Short mmCIF file of C-alpha atoms in Angstrom, two decimals:
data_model
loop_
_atom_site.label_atom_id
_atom_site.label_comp_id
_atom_site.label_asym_id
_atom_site.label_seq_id
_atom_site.Cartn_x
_atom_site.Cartn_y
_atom_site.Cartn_z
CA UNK A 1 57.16 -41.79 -98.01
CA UNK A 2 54.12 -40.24 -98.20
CA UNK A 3 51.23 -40.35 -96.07
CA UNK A 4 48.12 -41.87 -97.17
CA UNK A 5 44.94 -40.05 -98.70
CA UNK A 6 41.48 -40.53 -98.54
CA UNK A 7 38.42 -39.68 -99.97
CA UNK A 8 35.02 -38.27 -98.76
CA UNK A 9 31.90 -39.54 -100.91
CA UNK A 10 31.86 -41.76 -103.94
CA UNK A 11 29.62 -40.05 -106.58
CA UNK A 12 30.55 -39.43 -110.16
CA UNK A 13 33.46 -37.27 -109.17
CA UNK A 14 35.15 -39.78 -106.51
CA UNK A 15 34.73 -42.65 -108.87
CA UNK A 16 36.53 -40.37 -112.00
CA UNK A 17 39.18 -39.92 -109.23
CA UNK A 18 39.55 -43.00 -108.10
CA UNK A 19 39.74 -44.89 -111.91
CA UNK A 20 42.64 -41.75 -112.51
CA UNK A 21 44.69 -41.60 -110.04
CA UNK A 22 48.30 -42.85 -109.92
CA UNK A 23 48.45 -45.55 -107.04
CA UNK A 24 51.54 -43.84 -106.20
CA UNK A 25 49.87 -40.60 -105.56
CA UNK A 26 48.86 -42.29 -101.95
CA UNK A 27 44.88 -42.47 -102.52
CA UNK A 28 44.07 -45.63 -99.86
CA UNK A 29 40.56 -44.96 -98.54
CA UNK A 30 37.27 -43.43 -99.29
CA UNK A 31 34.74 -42.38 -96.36
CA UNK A 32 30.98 -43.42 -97.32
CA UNK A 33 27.63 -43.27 -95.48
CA UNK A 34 26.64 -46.08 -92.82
CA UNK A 35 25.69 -49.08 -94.19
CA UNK A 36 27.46 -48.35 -98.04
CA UNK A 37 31.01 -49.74 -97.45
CA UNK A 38 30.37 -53.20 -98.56
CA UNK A 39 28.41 -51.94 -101.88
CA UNK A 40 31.00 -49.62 -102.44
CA UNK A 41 34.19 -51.77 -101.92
CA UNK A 42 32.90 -54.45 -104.79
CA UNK A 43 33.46 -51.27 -107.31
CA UNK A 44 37.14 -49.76 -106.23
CA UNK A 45 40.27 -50.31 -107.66
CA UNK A 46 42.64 -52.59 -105.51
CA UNK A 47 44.25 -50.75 -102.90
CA UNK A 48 41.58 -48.66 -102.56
CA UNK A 49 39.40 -49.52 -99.27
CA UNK A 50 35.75 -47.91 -98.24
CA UNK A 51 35.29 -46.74 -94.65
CA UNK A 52 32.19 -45.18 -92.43
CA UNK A 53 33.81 -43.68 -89.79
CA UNK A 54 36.15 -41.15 -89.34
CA UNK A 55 37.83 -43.38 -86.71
CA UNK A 56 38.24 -45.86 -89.43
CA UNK A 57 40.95 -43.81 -91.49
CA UNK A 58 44.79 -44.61 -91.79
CA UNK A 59 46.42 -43.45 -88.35
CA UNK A 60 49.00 -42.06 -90.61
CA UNK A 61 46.48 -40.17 -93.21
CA UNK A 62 47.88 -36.90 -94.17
CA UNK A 63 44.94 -35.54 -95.85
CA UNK A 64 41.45 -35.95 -96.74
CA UNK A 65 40.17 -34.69 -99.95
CA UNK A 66 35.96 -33.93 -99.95
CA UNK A 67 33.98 -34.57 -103.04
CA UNK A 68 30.75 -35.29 -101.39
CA UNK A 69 28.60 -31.86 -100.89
CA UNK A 70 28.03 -29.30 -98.63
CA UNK A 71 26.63 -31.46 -95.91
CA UNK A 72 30.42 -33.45 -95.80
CA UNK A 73 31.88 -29.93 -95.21
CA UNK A 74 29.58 -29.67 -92.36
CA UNK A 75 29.16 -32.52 -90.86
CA UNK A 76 33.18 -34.08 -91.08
CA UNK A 77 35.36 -30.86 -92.20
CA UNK A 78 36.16 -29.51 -88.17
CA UNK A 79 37.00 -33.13 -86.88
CA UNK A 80 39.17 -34.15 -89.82
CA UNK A 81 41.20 -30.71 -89.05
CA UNK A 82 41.09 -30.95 -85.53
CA UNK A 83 42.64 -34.37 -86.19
CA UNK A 84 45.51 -33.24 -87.15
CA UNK A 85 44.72 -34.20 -90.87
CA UNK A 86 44.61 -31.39 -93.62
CA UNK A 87 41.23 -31.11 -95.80
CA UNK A 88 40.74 -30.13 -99.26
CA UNK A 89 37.60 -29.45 -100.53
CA UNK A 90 35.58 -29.04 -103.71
CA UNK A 91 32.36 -27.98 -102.00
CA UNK A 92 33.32 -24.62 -101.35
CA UNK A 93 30.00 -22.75 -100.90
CA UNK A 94 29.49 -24.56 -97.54
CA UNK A 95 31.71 -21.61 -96.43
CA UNK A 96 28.91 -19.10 -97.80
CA UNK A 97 28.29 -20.14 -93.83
CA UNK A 98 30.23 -17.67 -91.99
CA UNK A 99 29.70 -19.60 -89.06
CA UNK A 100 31.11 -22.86 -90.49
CA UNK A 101 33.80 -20.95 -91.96
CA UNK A 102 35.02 -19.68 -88.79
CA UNK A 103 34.76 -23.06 -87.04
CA UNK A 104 37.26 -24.79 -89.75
CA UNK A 105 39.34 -21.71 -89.72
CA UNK A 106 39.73 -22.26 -86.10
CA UNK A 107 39.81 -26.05 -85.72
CA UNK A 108 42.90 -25.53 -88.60
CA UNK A 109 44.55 -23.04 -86.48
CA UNK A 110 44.47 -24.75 -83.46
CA UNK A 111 45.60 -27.82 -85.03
CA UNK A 112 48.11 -26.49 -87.30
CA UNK A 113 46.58 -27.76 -90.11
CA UNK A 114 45.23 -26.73 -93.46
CA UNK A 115 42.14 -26.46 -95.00
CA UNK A 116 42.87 -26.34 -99.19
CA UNK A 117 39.83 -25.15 -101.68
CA UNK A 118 40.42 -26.65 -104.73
CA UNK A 119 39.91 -24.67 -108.20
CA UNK A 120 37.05 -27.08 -109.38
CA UNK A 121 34.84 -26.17 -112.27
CA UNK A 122 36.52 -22.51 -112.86
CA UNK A 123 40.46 -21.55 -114.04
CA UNK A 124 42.25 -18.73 -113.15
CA UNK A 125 41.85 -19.34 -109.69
CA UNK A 126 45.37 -18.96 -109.00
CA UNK A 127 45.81 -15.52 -110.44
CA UNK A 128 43.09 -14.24 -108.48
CA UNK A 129 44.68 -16.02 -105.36
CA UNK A 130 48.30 -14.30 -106.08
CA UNK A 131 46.94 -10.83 -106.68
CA UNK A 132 43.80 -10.72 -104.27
CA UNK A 133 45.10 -8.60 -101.73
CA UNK A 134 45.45 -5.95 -104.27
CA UNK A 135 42.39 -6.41 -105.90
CA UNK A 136 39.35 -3.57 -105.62
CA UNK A 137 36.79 -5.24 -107.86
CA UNK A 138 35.79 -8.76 -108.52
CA UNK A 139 33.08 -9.77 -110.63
CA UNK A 140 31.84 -12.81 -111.54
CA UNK A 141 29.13 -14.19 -114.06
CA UNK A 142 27.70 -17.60 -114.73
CA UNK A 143 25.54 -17.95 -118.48
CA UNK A 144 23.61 -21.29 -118.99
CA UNK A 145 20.80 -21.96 -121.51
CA UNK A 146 17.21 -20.65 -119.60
CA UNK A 147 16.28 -24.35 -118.73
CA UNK A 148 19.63 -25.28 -117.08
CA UNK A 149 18.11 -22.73 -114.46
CA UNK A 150 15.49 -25.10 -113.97
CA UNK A 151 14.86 -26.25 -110.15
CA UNK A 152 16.82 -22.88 -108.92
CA UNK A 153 14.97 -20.20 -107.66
CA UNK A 154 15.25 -18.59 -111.13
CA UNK A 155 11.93 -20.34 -111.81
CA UNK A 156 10.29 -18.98 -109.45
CA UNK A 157 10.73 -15.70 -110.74
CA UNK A 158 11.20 -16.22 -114.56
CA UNK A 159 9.66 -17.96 -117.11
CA UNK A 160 12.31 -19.80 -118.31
CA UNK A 161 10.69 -21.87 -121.51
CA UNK A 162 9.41 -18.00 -122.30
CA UNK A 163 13.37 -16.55 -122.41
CA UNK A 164 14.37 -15.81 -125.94
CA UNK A 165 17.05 -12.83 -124.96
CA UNK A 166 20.33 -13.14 -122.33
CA UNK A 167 18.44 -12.07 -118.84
CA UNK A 168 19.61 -12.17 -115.59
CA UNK A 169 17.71 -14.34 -112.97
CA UNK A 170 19.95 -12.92 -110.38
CA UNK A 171 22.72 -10.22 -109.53
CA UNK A 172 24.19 -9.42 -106.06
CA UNK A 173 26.82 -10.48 -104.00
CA UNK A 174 28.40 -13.68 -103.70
CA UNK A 175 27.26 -14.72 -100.51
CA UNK A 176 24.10 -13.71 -101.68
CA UNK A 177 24.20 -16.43 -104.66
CA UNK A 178 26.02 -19.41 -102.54
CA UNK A 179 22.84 -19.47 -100.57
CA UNK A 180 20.18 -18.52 -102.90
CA UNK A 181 21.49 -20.75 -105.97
CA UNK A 182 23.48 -23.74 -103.77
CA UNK A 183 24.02 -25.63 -107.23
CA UNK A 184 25.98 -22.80 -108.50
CA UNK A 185 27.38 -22.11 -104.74
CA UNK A 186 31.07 -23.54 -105.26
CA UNK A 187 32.33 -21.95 -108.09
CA UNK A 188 30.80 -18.25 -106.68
CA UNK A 189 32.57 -19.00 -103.01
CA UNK A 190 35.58 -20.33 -104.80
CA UNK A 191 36.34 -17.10 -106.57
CA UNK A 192 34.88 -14.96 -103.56
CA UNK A 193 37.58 -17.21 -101.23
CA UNK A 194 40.35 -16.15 -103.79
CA UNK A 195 39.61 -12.71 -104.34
CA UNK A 196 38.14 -9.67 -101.87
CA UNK A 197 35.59 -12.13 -100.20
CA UNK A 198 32.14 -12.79 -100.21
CA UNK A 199 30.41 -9.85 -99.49
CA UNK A 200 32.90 -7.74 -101.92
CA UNK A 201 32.20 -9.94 -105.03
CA UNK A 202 29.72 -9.23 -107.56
CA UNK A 203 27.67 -11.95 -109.15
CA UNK A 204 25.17 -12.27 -112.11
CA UNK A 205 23.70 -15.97 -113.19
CA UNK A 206 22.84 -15.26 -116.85
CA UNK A 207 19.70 -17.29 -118.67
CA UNK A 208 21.41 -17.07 -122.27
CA UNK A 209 19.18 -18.97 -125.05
CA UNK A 210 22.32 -18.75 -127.43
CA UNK A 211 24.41 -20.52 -124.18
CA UNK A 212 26.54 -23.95 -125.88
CA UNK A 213 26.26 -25.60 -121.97
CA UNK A 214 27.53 -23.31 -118.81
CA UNK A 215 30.00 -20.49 -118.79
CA UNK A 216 32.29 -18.84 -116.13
CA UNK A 217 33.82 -15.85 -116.36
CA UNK A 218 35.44 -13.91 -114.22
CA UNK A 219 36.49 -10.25 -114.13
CA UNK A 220 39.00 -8.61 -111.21
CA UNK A 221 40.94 -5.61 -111.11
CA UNK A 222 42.92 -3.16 -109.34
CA UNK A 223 46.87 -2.82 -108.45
CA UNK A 224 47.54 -2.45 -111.91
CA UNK A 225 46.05 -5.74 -112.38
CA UNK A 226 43.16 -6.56 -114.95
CA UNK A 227 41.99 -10.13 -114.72
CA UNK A 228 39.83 -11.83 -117.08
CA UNK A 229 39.03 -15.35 -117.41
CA UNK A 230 36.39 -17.74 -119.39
CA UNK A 231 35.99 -21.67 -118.62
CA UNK A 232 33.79 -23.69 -120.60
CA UNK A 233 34.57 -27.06 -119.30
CA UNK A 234 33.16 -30.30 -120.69
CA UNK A 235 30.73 -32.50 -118.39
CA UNK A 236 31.53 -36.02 -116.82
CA UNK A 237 30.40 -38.69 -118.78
CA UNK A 238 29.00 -40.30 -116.10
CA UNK A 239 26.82 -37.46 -114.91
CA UNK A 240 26.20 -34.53 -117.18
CA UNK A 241 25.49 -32.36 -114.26
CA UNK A 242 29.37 -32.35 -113.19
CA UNK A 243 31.91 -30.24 -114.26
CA UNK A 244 34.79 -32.96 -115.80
CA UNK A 245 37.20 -30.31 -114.73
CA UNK A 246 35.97 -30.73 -110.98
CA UNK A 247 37.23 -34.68 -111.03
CA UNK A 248 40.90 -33.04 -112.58
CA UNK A 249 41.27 -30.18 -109.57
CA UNK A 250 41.29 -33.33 -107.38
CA UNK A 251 43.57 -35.64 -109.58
CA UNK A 252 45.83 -32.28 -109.88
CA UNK A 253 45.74 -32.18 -105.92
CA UNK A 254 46.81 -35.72 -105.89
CA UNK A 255 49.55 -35.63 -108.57
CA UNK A 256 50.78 -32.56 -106.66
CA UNK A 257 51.90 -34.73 -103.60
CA UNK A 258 54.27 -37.12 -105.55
CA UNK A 259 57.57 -36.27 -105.65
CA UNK A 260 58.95 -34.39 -109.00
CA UNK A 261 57.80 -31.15 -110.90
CA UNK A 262 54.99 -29.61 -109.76
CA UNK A 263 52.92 -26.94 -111.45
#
């Protein structure tokens, strides 16, 4: 039987998940902030419960899945592991924090547990993952129409209404972007986390008037291997600031727990 999974948040991604996913796939409980649980519970599916506290969860919960921001990662991710419970995330670019990083790395290894970062908005994930200790160059680049840029620290140095050519509002390392840009931060740590790390990867966040919505691409080589990838992924309904494909890395993390095929 499998154990029980639960849920940290209940944005526009946790509510996709929870309306998708398979009662079957073991999805029981979702963690909210104080004083939200009764709100909350009027709007899940049956079966589904909300919680506060971390003391709250199933004694039996096997793993916690996080689709509620960096500060989740933060404040939640080193107790959940410590607790013998393994974490998956979607906010990856908390671990732009080398400091955090190394806290969950540890509280996993002492625990024997497992901190997972999901793919999210970006494919090819897991070809960068299978060949990244081979890998000698990673690249990564991000083009969005000049106003998508708008409330990043791209406006404070560009005039973005004034951009009529592809121009880059910023180029350096990942690490450097996951801090600088946090909106962009988890699909830059989640390719710097597959491939030759943060410091190693090479980002540019394009301002492209021609842009149809956001594009990732990435580009790795070395070992013989030459990587390229593009995702263009379509935007939740709900919230046109969300990657769709973000709510389907969870669902896919979900579906992968139920007995069968897996992909």
């Amino acid at each position: 039987m499998m154990r029980p999974v639960a849920l940290i948040g209940y944005g526009a991604i946790a509510q996709e998940v929870c309306a998708l996913a398979d009662p079957a796939w073991g999805l029981q409980q979702v963690l909210v902030r104080p004083g939200k649980a009764d709100a909350v519970q009027a709007s899940l599916p049956h079966g589904i419960h909300a919680i506060e506290t971390l003391d709250a969860l199933h004694p039996d919960t096997g793993m916690v899945i996080e689709c509620a921001g960096h500060g989740a990662v933060h404040d939640y991710g080193a107790d959940i592991l410590s607790r013998g419970i393994d974490l998956a995330i979607v906010s990856s670019g908390a671990l732009a924090d080398a400091r955090l990083e190394d806290r969950l790395r540890q509280s996993a290894v002492e625990a024997g547990t497992r901190l997972r970062v999901l793919s999210g908005a970006i494919g090819g994930i897991d070809a960068l993952a299978a060949a990244g200790a081979a890998l000698e160059n990673v690249s990564y680049i991000a083009r969005k129409p000049p106003m998508s840029w708008s409330g990043s620290p791209a406006e404070q140095t560009h005039d973005l209404a004034g951009i009529h050519t592809e121009t880059a509002v910023f180029e350096g390392t990942a690490r450097e972007a996951a801090l600088q840009f946090p909106k962009n931060a988890n699909v830059v740590a989640t390719v710097a986390l597959a491939g030759v790390g943060f410091d190693r990867t090479t980002v540019a966040l394009m301002a492209d008037p021609q842009a149809q919505g956001n594009t990732h691409e990435i580009t790795a080589t070395g070992g013989g291997y030459d990587l390229r990838y593009a995702t263009k992924g379509a935007a939740l309904k709900s919230n046109p600031k969300t990657s769709a494909l973000t709510a389907q890395s969870i669902l896919q993390a979900l579906r992968g727990r139920a007995p069968g095929i897996v992909v």
